[in-house]
Coordinates of C-alpha atoms and ligand atoms in Angstrom, one line a residue:
Chain A
M1421 CA -82.6 59.8 154.5
E1422 CA -80.7 56.6 153.9
E1423 CA -79.0 58.1 151.0
N1424 CA -77.9 61.2 153.1
L1425 CA -76.5 58.8 155.7
L1426 CA -74.7 56.8 153.1
N1427 CA -73.2 59.8 151.5
Y1428 CA -72.2 61.2 155.0
Q1429 CA -70.5 58.0 155.8
K1430 CA -68.7 58.0 152.4
N1431 CA -67.1 61.2 153.4
I1432 CA -66.0 59.7 156.6
T1433 CA -64.6 56.7 154.7
G1434 CA -62.8 59.3 152.5
I1435 CA -61.0 60.5 155.6
F1436 CA -60.2 57.0 156.6
G1437 CA -58.7 56.6 153.1
V1438 CA -56.7 59.7 153.6
G1439 CA -55.3 58.3 156.8
V1440 CA -54.2 55.1 155.0
Q1441 CA -52.4 57.2 152.3
I1442 CA -50.6 59.2 155.0
L1443 CA -49.6 56.1 156.8
N1444 CA -48.1 54.7 153.5
L1445 CA -46.2 58.0 152.9
A1446 CA -44.8 58.0 156.4
R1447 CA -43.5 54.5 155.7
S1448 CA -41.9 55.6 152.5
F1449 CA -40.4 58.7 154.2
D1450 CA -38.8 56.2 156.7
E1451 CA -37.5 53.9 153.9
L1452 CA -36.0 56.9 151.9
L1453 CA -34.3 58.3 155.0
Q1454 CA -33.0 54.9 155.9
K1455 CA -31.5 54.6 152.2
M1456 CA -30.1 58.0 152.7
E1457 CA -28.5 57.0 156.0
L1458 CA -27.0 53.9 154.4
H1459 CA -25.4 55.9 151.5
A1460 CA -24.2 58.4 154.1
I1461 CA -22.4 55.8 156.2
N1462 CA -20.9 54.3 153.2
G1463 CA -19.6 57.8 152.2
V1464 CA -18.1 58.2 155.6
I1465 CA -16.2 54.9 155.3
Q1466 CA -14.9 55.7 151.8
A1467 CA -13.9 59.2 153.0
N1468 CA -12.0 57.7 155.9
K1469 CA -9.9 55.7 153.4
I1470 CA -8.7 59.0 151.8
S1471 CA -5.4 59.9 153.2
G1472 CA -4.6 63.4 154.5
V1473 CA -6.8 66.4 154.9
E1474 CA -8.4 65.9 151.6
G1475 CA -11.0 63.5 153.0
K1476 CA -11.9 65.3 156.2
P1477 CA -14.6 67.6 154.8
L1478 CA -16.3 64.5 153.3
V1479 CA -16.1 62.6 156.5
T1480 CA -17.9 65.5 158.3
L1481 CA -20.4 66.0 155.6
G1482 CA -21.1 62.1 155.3
A1483 CA -21.6 62.1 159.1
S1484 CA -24.1 64.9 159.3
L1485 CA -25.9 63.4 156.4
S1486 CA -26.1 60.0 158.2
T1487 CA -27.8 61.5 161.3
L1488 CA -30.6 63.0 159.5
H1489 CA -32.8 59.9 159.5
R1490 CA -32.4 59.4 163.3
Q1491 CA -33.4 63.1 163.8
M1492 CA -36.6 62.4 161.9
I1493 CA -37.5 59.2 163.8
P1494 CA -39.9 61.1 166.3
E1495 CA -41.7 62.8 163.3
I1496 CA -42.1 59.6 161.4
E1497 CA -43.3 57.6 164.4
G1498 CA -45.6 60.5 165.2
L1499 CA -47.1 60.3 161.8
K1500 CA -47.5 56.6 162.1
G1501 CA -49.1 56.7 165.5
G1502 CA -51.3 59.6 164.3
C1503 CA -52.6 57.6 161.4
Q1504 CA -53.6 54.7 163.8
Q1505 CA -55.4 57.3 165.9
L1506 CA -56.9 58.7 162.8
S1507 CA -58.4 55.3 161.8
R1508 CA -59.7 54.8 165.4
I1509 CA -61.5 58.2 165.2
T1510 CA -62.9 57.8 161.8
T1511 CA -64.5 54.4 162.9
I1512 CA -66.0 56.1 165.9
C1513 CA -67.4 58.9 163.6
F1514 CA -68.7 56.2 161.3
V1515 CA -70.6 54.5 164.0
A1516 CA -71.8 57.8 165.5
A1517 CA -73.2 58.9 162.0
K1518 CA -74.9 55.5 161.9
R1519 CA -76.4 55.9 165.4
Y1520 CA -77.5 59.4 164.5
Y1521 CA -79.3 58.0 161.4
Q1522 CA -80.9 55.3 163.4
Y1523 CA -82.3 57.5 166.0
T1524 CA -83.4 60.2 163.6
N1525 CA -85.0 57.7 161.3
A1526 CA -86.9 56.1 164.1
S1527 CA -88.2 59.6 165.2
L1528 CA -89.2 60.5 161.7
L1529 CA -91.0 57.0 161.2
W1530 CA -92.9 57.7 164.3
C1531 CA -93.8 61.2 163.1
T1532 CA -95.1 59.8 159.8
Q1533 CA -97.5 57.8 161.8
V1534 CA -98.7 60.1 164.3
I1535 CA -98.7 63.3 162.0
G1536 CA -99.9 61.6 158.8
E1537 CA -100.5 63.7 155.7
K1538 CA -99.4 67.0 157.2
F1539 CA -95.9 65.5 157.8
K1540 CA -95.4 64.9 154.1
E1541 CA -95.9 68.6 153.4
H1542 CA -92.9 69.4 155.5
E1543 CA -90.7 66.5 154.3
V1544 CA -88.4 68.6 152.1
K1545 CA -87.7 71.1 154.9
I1546 CA -87.1 68.2 157.2
Q1547 CA -84.6 66.5 154.9
Q1548 CA -82.8 69.7 154.5
N1549 CA -82.4 70.1 158.3
I1550 CA -81.6 66.4 158.8
L1551 CA -78.3 67.3 160.5
N1552 CA -79.8 69.8 162.8
P1553 CA -81.9 68.1 165.6
Q1554 CA -82.8 71.5 167.2
E1555 CA -84.3 72.8 163.9
L1556 CA -86.0 69.4 163.4
Q1557 CA -87.8 69.8 166.7
K1558 CA -88.9 73.3 165.8
I1559 CA -90.5 72.1 162.5
I1560 CA -92.0 69.0 164.0
L1561 CA -93.3 70.0 167.5
P1562 CA -96.1 72.2 166.2
L1563 CA -97.2 69.4 163.9
L1564 CA -97.8 67.0 166.8
P1565 CA -101.4 66.3 167.8
H1566 CA -102.3 67.9 171.1
A1567 CA -103.8 64.7 172.5
L1568 CA -100.5 62.9 172.2
H1569 CA -99.8 60.4 175.0
S1570 CA -97.1 61.7 177.4
I1571 CA -95.0 58.6 176.8
E1572 CA -94.7 59.5 173.0
K1573 CA -93.9 63.0 173.7
N1574 CA -91.3 62.0 176.2
N1575 CA -89.8 59.6 173.7
F1576 CA -89.7 62.0 170.9
S1577 CA -87.7 64.5 173.0
Y1578 CA -85.5 61.9 174.4
L1579 CA -84.6 60.6 170.8
L1580 CA -83.9 64.0 169.5
K1581 CA -81.7 64.6 172.7
K1582 CA -79.8 61.5 172.0
S1583 CA -79.4 62.4 168.3
S1584 CA -78.0 65.7 169.4
I1585 CA -75.6 64.2 171.8
N1586 CA -74.4 61.7 169.0
L1587 CA -74.1 64.6 166.5
M1588 CA -72.1 66.7 169.1
E1589 CA -69.7 63.8 169.7
L1590 CA -69.4 63.2 166.0
R1591 CA -68.5 66.8 165.4
Q1592 CA -66.1 66.8 168.3
N1593 CA -64.4 63.9 166.8
L1594 CA -64.3 65.5 163.5
E1595 CA -62.6 68.5 165.0
E1596 CA -60.0 66.3 166.6
V1597 CA -59.4 64.9 163.1
S1598 CA -58.9 68.5 161.8
E1599 CA -56.4 69.1 164.7
M1600 CA -54.5 65.9 163.7
F1601 CA -54.2 67.1 160.1
R1602 CA -52.6 70.3 161.5
S1603 CA -50.1 68.3 163.5
F1604 CA -49.4 66.2 160.5
I1605 CA -48.5 69.4 158.5
T1606 CA -46.2 70.4 161.3
K1607 CA -44.4 67.1 161.2
I1608 CA -44.2 67.3 157.4
R1609 CA -42.6 70.7 157.6
Q1610 CA -39.8 69.3 159.9
I1611 CA -39.2 66.5 157.3
T1612 CA -39.1 69.2 154.6
M1613 CA -36.4 71.1 156.5
V1614 CA -34.3 67.9 156.7
T1615 CA -34.9 67.3 153.0
R1616 CA -33.5 70.8 152.3
T1617 CA -30.5 70.1 154.5
A1618 CA -29.8 66.8 152.8
R1619 CA -30.0 68.6 149.4
Y1620 CA -27.6 71.2 150.6
I1621 CA -25.1 68.6 152.1
S1622 CA -25.2 66.5 149.0
G1623 CA -24.4 69.6 146.9
C1624 CA -21.4 70.2 149.2
I1625 CA -20.3 66.5 148.7
A1626 CA -20.5 67.0 144.9
V1627 CA -18.3 70.2 145.2
N1628 CA -15.7 68.5 147.4
A1629 CA -15.7 65.4 145.2
N1630 CA -14.5 67.6 142.3
T1631 CA -11.3 68.6 144.1
L1632 CA -10.4 64.9 144.8
E1633 CA -7.6 63.3 142.9
K1634 CA -8.8 59.8 143.6
K1635 CA -12.3 58.4 144.3
S1636 CA -14.0 61.5 142.9
D1637 CA -16.4 59.4 140.8
H1638 CA -17.4 57.5 144.0
F1639 CA -18.5 60.7 145.8
K1640 CA -20.1 62.1 142.7
G1641 CA -22.1 59.0 142.5
L1642 CA -23.0 59.4 146.2
S1643 CA -24.1 62.9 145.6
E1644 CA -26.3 61.9 142.7
N1645 CA -27.9 59.2 144.7
M1646 CA -28.7 61.7 147.4
E1647 CA -30.1 64.1 144.8
T1648 CA -32.4 61.2 143.7
L1649 CA -33.6 60.3 147.1
V1650 CA -34.1 64.0 148.1
N1651 CA -36.3 64.5 144.9
Q1652 CA -38.3 61.3 145.8
L1653 CA -38.8 62.8 149.3
D1654 CA -40.0 66.1 147.8
Q1655 CA -42.4 64.3 145.7
K1656 CA -43.8 62.3 148.6
Q1657 CA -44.2 65.5 150.6
R1658 CA -46.2 67.1 147.8
E1659 CA -48.4 64.0 147.7
F1660 CA -48.7 64.2 151.5
L1661 CA -50.0 67.8 151.4
E1662 CA -52.4 66.9 148.6
H1663 CA -53.9 64.1 150.8
I1664 CA -54.2 66.5 153.7
D1665 CA -55.9 69.0 151.5
L1666 CA -58.3 66.3 150.3
G1667 CA -58.9 65.3 154.0
N1668 CA -59.8 68.9 154.9
R1669 CA -62.1 69.1 152.0
Y1670 CA -63.9 66.0 153.4
L1671 CA -64.1 67.6 156.7
Q1672 CA -65.5 70.8 155.4
Q1673 CA -68.2 68.9 153.5
L1674 CA -69.1 66.8 156.6
D1675 CA -69.4 70.0 158.6
Q1676 CA -71.8 71.4 156.1
G1677 CA -73.6 68.0 155.6
E1678 CA -72.8 67.9 152.0
I1679 CA -71.3 65.3 149.8
L1680 CA -67.9 65.4 148.2
Chain B
M994 CA -93.9 47.9 160.8
K995 CA -97.2 46.8 162.6
S996 CA -97.7 46.3 166.2
E997 CA -100.3 44.4 168.1
I998 CA -101.1 43.9 171.8
I999 CA -101.8 40.1 172.1
F1000 CA -102.2 40.1 176.0
N1001 CA -103.3 42.9 178.2
E1002 CA -104.3 42.1 181.9
R1003 CA -103.4 43.2 185.3
G1004 CA -100.9 45.8 184.1
H1005 CA -99.2 43.3 182.0
R1006 CA -99.1 43.5 178.2
W1007 CA -97.4 41.4 175.6
V1008 CA -96.8 43.3 172.3
V1009 CA -95.7 41.8 168.9
L1010 CA -94.0 43.8 166.1
G1011 CA -93.5 42.5 162.5
R1012 CA -94.6 42.5 159.0
D1013 CA -92.6 45.5 158.0
P1014 CA -93.6 46.5 154.5
Q1015 CA -90.6 48.8 154.2
K1016 CA -88.1 46.1 155.2
P1017 CA -85.3 45.7 152.6
E1018 CA -85.9 42.6 150.4
Q1019 CA -82.8 40.7 151.3
I1020 CA -83.5 40.9 155.0
I1021 CA -85.4 38.0 156.6
D1022 CA -88.7 39.1 158.1
T1023 CA -88.5 38.9 161.9
N1024 CA -91.0 39.3 164.7
E1025 CA -90.1 41.3 167.8
H1026 CA -91.9 40.6 171.0
F1027 CA -91.9 42.6 174.1
I1028 CA -93.5 42.6 177.5
I1029 CA -94.5 45.7 179.5
H1030 CA -95.1 45.3 183.2
D1031 CA -95.8 48.2 185.5
D1032 CA -94.5 50.5 182.8
Q1033 CA -91.2 48.6 182.5
A1034 CA -90.3 46.8 179.3
L1035 CA -88.5 43.6 178.4
L1036 CA -87.5 43.1 174.8
M1037 CA -87.1 39.4 173.5
D1038 CA -84.7 39.2 170.4
P1039 CA -84.9 42.9 169.6
G1040 CA -83.6 42.2 166.1
G1041 CA -80.9 43.4 163.7
T1042 CA -79.5 46.8 163.0
E1043 CA -81.2 47.1 159.7
I1044 CA -84.7 47.2 161.3
F1045 CA -83.8 49.0 164.3
P1046 CA -85.4 52.3 163.5
Q1047 CA -88.7 50.6 162.7
V1048 CA -88.7 48.5 165.9
L1049 CA -87.8 51.6 168.0
S1050 CA -90.5 53.8 166.4
E1051 CA -93.1 51.2 167.3
I1052 CA -91.9 50.6 170.8
T1053 CA -91.9 54.4 171.5
R1054 CA -95.6 54.2 171.3
Y1055 CA -95.9 52.0 174.2
V1056 CA -93.2 52.5 176.7
K1057 CA -90.7 55.3 177.8
I1058 CA -87.4 54.5 176.2
E1059 CA -85.6 54.9 179.5
N1060 CA -87.9 52.3 181.0
I1061 CA -86.7 49.5 178.7
T1062 CA -85.0 47.6 181.5
T1063 CA -84.3 44.2 180.1
I1064 CA -83.3 42.6 176.9
V1065 CA -82.9 38.9 176.4
A1066 CA -81.4 37.2 173.4
S1067 CA -82.4 33.6 172.6
H1068 CA -79.1 33.0 170.6
Q1069 CA -76.3 34.8 168.8
D1070 CA -77.5 35.3 165.3
P1071 CA -77.5 38.8 163.7
D1072 CA -81.3 38.8 163.1
I1073 CA -81.7 38.3 166.8
V1074 CA -79.5 40.9 168.4
S1075 CA -77.1 42.8 166.1
S1076 CA -78.9 46.0 167.1
L1077 CA -77.8 45.4 170.8
A1078 CA -75.2 48.3 170.8
L1079 CA -77.9 50.8 169.8
W1080 CA -80.2 49.6 172.5
L1081 CA -77.4 49.8 175.1
D1082 CA -76.6 53.5 174.0
L1083 CA -80.1 54.4 174.1
C1084 CA -81.2 52.7 177.4
P1085 CA -78.1 53.0 179.6
H1086 CA -79.7 51.1 182.4
V1087 CA -80.8 48.0 180.5
K1088 CA -79.6 44.6 181.6
V1089 CA -79.0 42.1 178.9
Y1090 CA -79.2 38.4 179.2
C1091 CA -77.8 36.0 176.7
P1092 CA -76.8 32.3 176.6
K1093 CA -73.6 31.8 178.4
L1094 CA -72.0 30.2 175.3
W1095 CA -72.5 33.3 173.3
V1096 CA -71.3 36.1 175.7
G1097 CA -68.0 36.6 174.0
F1098 CA -69.5 36.4 170.5
I1099 CA -72.4 38.8 171.1
A1100 CA -69.9 41.3 172.5
H1101 CA -68.6 41.6 168.9
F1102 CA -71.9 43.6 168.1
G1103 CA -70.4 46.2 170.5
M1104 CA -69.8 49.1 168.0
G1105 CA -67.6 50.7 170.7
T1106 CA -70.4 50.5 173.3
K1107 CA -69.5 49.1 176.8
M1108 CA -71.2 45.7 176.9
E1109 CA -72.0 43.9 180.1
L1110 CA -73.8 40.8 179.3
I1111 CA -75.5 38.6 181.9
P1112 CA -74.9 34.9 180.9
I1113 CA -77.9 32.5 181.1
P1114 CA -76.5 29.1 182.3
D1115 CA -77.2 26.1 180.2
N1116 CA -80.0 24.9 182.6
G1117 CA -81.9 28.2 182.3
L1118 CA -82.6 31.1 184.4
S1119 CA -85.5 33.1 186.0
I1120 CA -85.1 36.7 184.6
P1121 CA -86.6 39.5 186.5
L1122 CA -88.4 42.2 184.5
G1123 CA -86.5 45.3 185.7
T1124 CA -87.5 46.2 189.2
T1125 CA -91.0 44.9 188.9
K1126 CA -92.2 41.7 190.6
A1127 CA -92.6 39.9 187.1
S1128 CA -90.1 37.5 185.8
I1129 CA -89.8 35.4 182.7
Y1130 CA -88.0 32.1 182.5
A1131 CA -85.3 31.1 180.1
V1132 CA -86.2 27.5 179.0
P1133 CA -83.2 25.5 177.5
A1134 CA -83.5 24.9 173.8
H1135 CA -80.0 24.0 172.9
Y1136 CA -79.3 22.9 169.4
C1137 CA -82.7 24.2 168.3
H1138 CA -81.0 25.7 166.3
S1139 CA -78.0 27.3 168.0
S1140 CA -75.8 25.3 170.3
G1141 CA -76.6 27.7 173.1
N1142 CA -80.2 28.5 172.7
F1143 CA -83.2 29.5 174.9
S1144 CA -87.0 30.0 174.7
F1145 CA -88.6 32.4 177.0
F1146 CA -91.7 31.7 179.1
D1147 CA -93.9 34.4 180.6
P1148 CA -96.1 32.9 183.4
I1149 CA -98.4 35.8 183.6
S1150 CA -99.6 35.7 179.9
N1151 CA -98.7 32.0 179.7
F1152 CA -97.0 32.6 176.3
L1153 CA -93.8 31.1 175.1
F1154 CA -91.4 32.9 172.8
S1155 CA -89.7 30.2 170.9
G1156 CA -87.1 32.0 169.0
D1157 CA -86.4 30.1 165.7
I1158 CA -88.3 27.1 166.7
G1159 CA -91.6 27.1 164.8
A1160 CA -90.2 29.7 162.5
A1161 CA -91.7 30.0 159.0
L1162 CA -90.6 31.7 155.9
L1163 CA -93.8 33.2 154.7
P1164 CA -94.6 34.5 151.2
A1165 CA -95.1 38.3 150.9
D1166 CA -98.9 37.9 150.6
E1167 CA -99.3 35.6 153.8
S1168 CA -99.1 38.2 156.4
N1169 CA -101.5 36.7 159.2
L1170 CA -100.2 37.2 162.7
F1171 CA -101.8 33.9 163.8
I1172 CA -101.6 30.7 161.9
Q1173 CA -105.0 30.1 160.0
N1174 CA -104.5 26.5 159.1
F1175 CA -101.8 24.4 160.5
Q1176 CA -101.6 21.9 157.8
S1177 CA -101.2 24.5 155.1
H1178 CA -98.7 26.3 157.3
I1179 CA -96.3 23.3 157.3
Q1180 CA -95.0 24.1 153.8
Y1181 CA -93.5 27.3 155.2
M1182 CA -91.7 25.8 158.2
E1183 CA -90.6 22.3 156.9
G1184 CA -87.5 23.6 154.9
F1185 CA -86.5 26.0 157.6
H1186 CA -86.3 23.2 160.2
Q1187 CA -84.9 20.6 158.1
R1188 CA -81.9 22.8 157.3
W1189 CA -81.5 24.9 160.5
M1190 CA -82.3 22.5 163.0
P1191 CA -79.4 20.2 163.7
S1192 CA -80.6 17.6 166.2
Q1193 CA -83.8 15.6 166.4
A1194 CA -83.1 14.6 169.9
A1195 CA -82.7 18.3 170.9
L1196 CA -86.1 19.1 169.4
R1197 CA -87.8 16.2 171.1
A1198 CA -86.4 17.2 174.5
W1199 CA -87.7 20.8 173.8
T1200 CA -91.2 19.5 172.9
R1201 CA -91.2 17.5 176.2
R1202 CA -90.5 20.7 178.2
V1203 CA -93.1 22.6 176.3
R1204 CA -95.7 20.0 176.9
M1205 CA -94.9 20.4 180.6
I1206 CA -95.3 24.1 180.4
Q1207 CA -98.5 24.1 178.5
P1208 CA -98.3 27.6 177.0
D1209 CA -101.4 29.3 175.5
L1210 CA -99.4 30.7 172.6
I1211 CA -96.1 29.8 171.0
C1212 CA -94.6 32.9 169.4
P1213 CA -91.6 32.3 167.0
Q1214 CA -89.2 34.9 165.8
H1215 CA -90.1 34.4 162.1
G1216 CA -93.7 33.5 160.7
S1217 CA -97.0 33.2 162.5
I1218 CA -98.1 32.5 166.1
F1219 CA -99.4 29.0 167.2
K1220 CA -102.5 29.0 169.5
Q1221 CA -104.8 26.4 171.1
N1222 CA -104.9 23.0 169.4
Q1223 CA -102.4 24.1 166.8
I1224 CA -99.7 24.0 169.7
D1225 CA -100.4 20.3 170.1
E1226 CA -100.3 19.7 166.3
F1227 CA -97.0 21.7 166.0
L1228 CA -95.3 19.7 168.8
G1229 CA -96.5 16.4 167.3
W1230 CA -95.2 17.5 163.9
L1231 CA -91.9 18.5 165.3
E1232 CA -91.5 15.2 167.1
K1233 CA -91.9 13.3 163.9
L1234 CA -89.8 15.6 161.8
E1235 CA -86.5 14.2 160.6
V1236 CA -83.8 16.8 161.1
G1237 CA -80.1 17.0 161.7
L1238 CA -78.7 14.7 159.1
W1239 CA -77.8 15.9 155.7
K1240 CA -80.5 14.5 153.4
G1241 CA -79.5 16.6 150.3
D1242 CA -77.8 15.3 147.3
D1243 CA -74.2 14.8 148.2
Q1244 CA -73.2 15.9 144.7
E1245 CA -74.2 19.5 145.7
Q1246 CA -71.4 19.6 148.2
E1247 CA -68.7 17.9 146.0
L1248 CA -66.1 20.1 144.5
S1249 CA -65.3 19.2 140.8
M1250 CA -61.8 19.0 139.8
E1251 CA -62.5 21.6 137.2
T1252 CA -63.8 24.1 139.7
W1253 CA -60.9 23.3 142.1
M1254 CA -58.4 23.9 139.3
Q1255 CA -60.2 27.1 138.4
W1256 CA -60.0 28.3 142.0
K1257 CA -56.3 27.5 142.2
H1258 CA -55.7 29.1 138.8
I1259 CA -54.0 25.8 137.7
Ligands
LIG724 FE1 -81.1 31.9 164.4
LIG725 FE1 -83.9 33.9 163.5

């Protein structure tokens, strides 16, 4: 029983870990987009120094690149806030799992005493249904002695009811985690779109830089820097989706009462 | 975990739980005492989270869980009351009393549960047992060992729950609920009191209070119960016991330059 709980809690801790990874990734998105903004602003300054019409497209491209970070602030802040919420919910789940274990364990200890040997015969079935208080009640009730004191009968039902409430709250919270993961994916899709735009703009900068008489190296360098940043962002997004995937697998296992 | 009714008269019962053979080895053995009066229960130092299922499963044999109306905590230690959040979740109408000094500290055992603790003032308190006519009394026992500490006296049974005072660390084969021979019991109490009790004056003040109360039993939170003339022997022993000053080898506490340099990675 204790081992069951420990493993169950391990899965919850796993989700907590996923939350920490996502928070770190959200921070690195922020940093990379900030770097992108700085490079873009620098590009705009350099483009302004180019006389005539030659510099104009670069000014426009640099300017649109420099706004991408600001456009993504709500998504990034949303991810950071979401991670805090996630750690709060996983803590609640952890405690709820502990409570569930404590109440169920108390009921089973009591059963061992009042039912005796007959209880041992059903132990395997009981352990298999440890996360199903209704089923536990169905297995145990017929085993209870008829002459049982009403206080004990009352307490047994009360504890199972409390266990069910805890389990229900636990599952509701896990459902909330699952919804959070979905909202994280929506946010990451927004960031992916920005990454694509940045890649496109930096490509345009490279093309325009080729036509320049002067300072062409500077803008080629800018385009290369952008390319590197966009690749890094892409890599972080892949990691992000892998973590969400892992989180969802933890959730699935928790739902089935199994161990990952 | 075993339970035994040690007082049962006029609708008033005092039950003691303890001697849990399934208890994890690293956990100190504790006794949980509770009083049932007119079907309502008061728990004294209900114990730590680790033994909660065992304590709960025993209590369910005596009283309806919803009828656990009062919990009192002698002090703030985890073996006393770290299970509090679970009790509060389970018995939503329960009133919890603890030393005024520790209210803000015990609230750290909350685990997300709303905690409303009733502070026991330094000079003690009469604590009603739910809605019954019975009450118990919080008798000051500060610095025995905790700086905010109480014993609990039940005038109906005339028993005193003494918390950590009179505590004994018994070997596994010594499982008597009542002390058999006071003189041979001293060996299990001595070390505990010398190390955990910080003040001789406080212990002596407590023994004076207890001599006035004249309880029939003294029930500590660890070890065995004192009865009849053992009570007098115990109080006499406590009065003479030297505690509070570090009597160990000072060398034990000194930090060698070698260790210090290792810690600092010098
Ligand atoms: Fe203590
Ligand atoms: Fe203690």
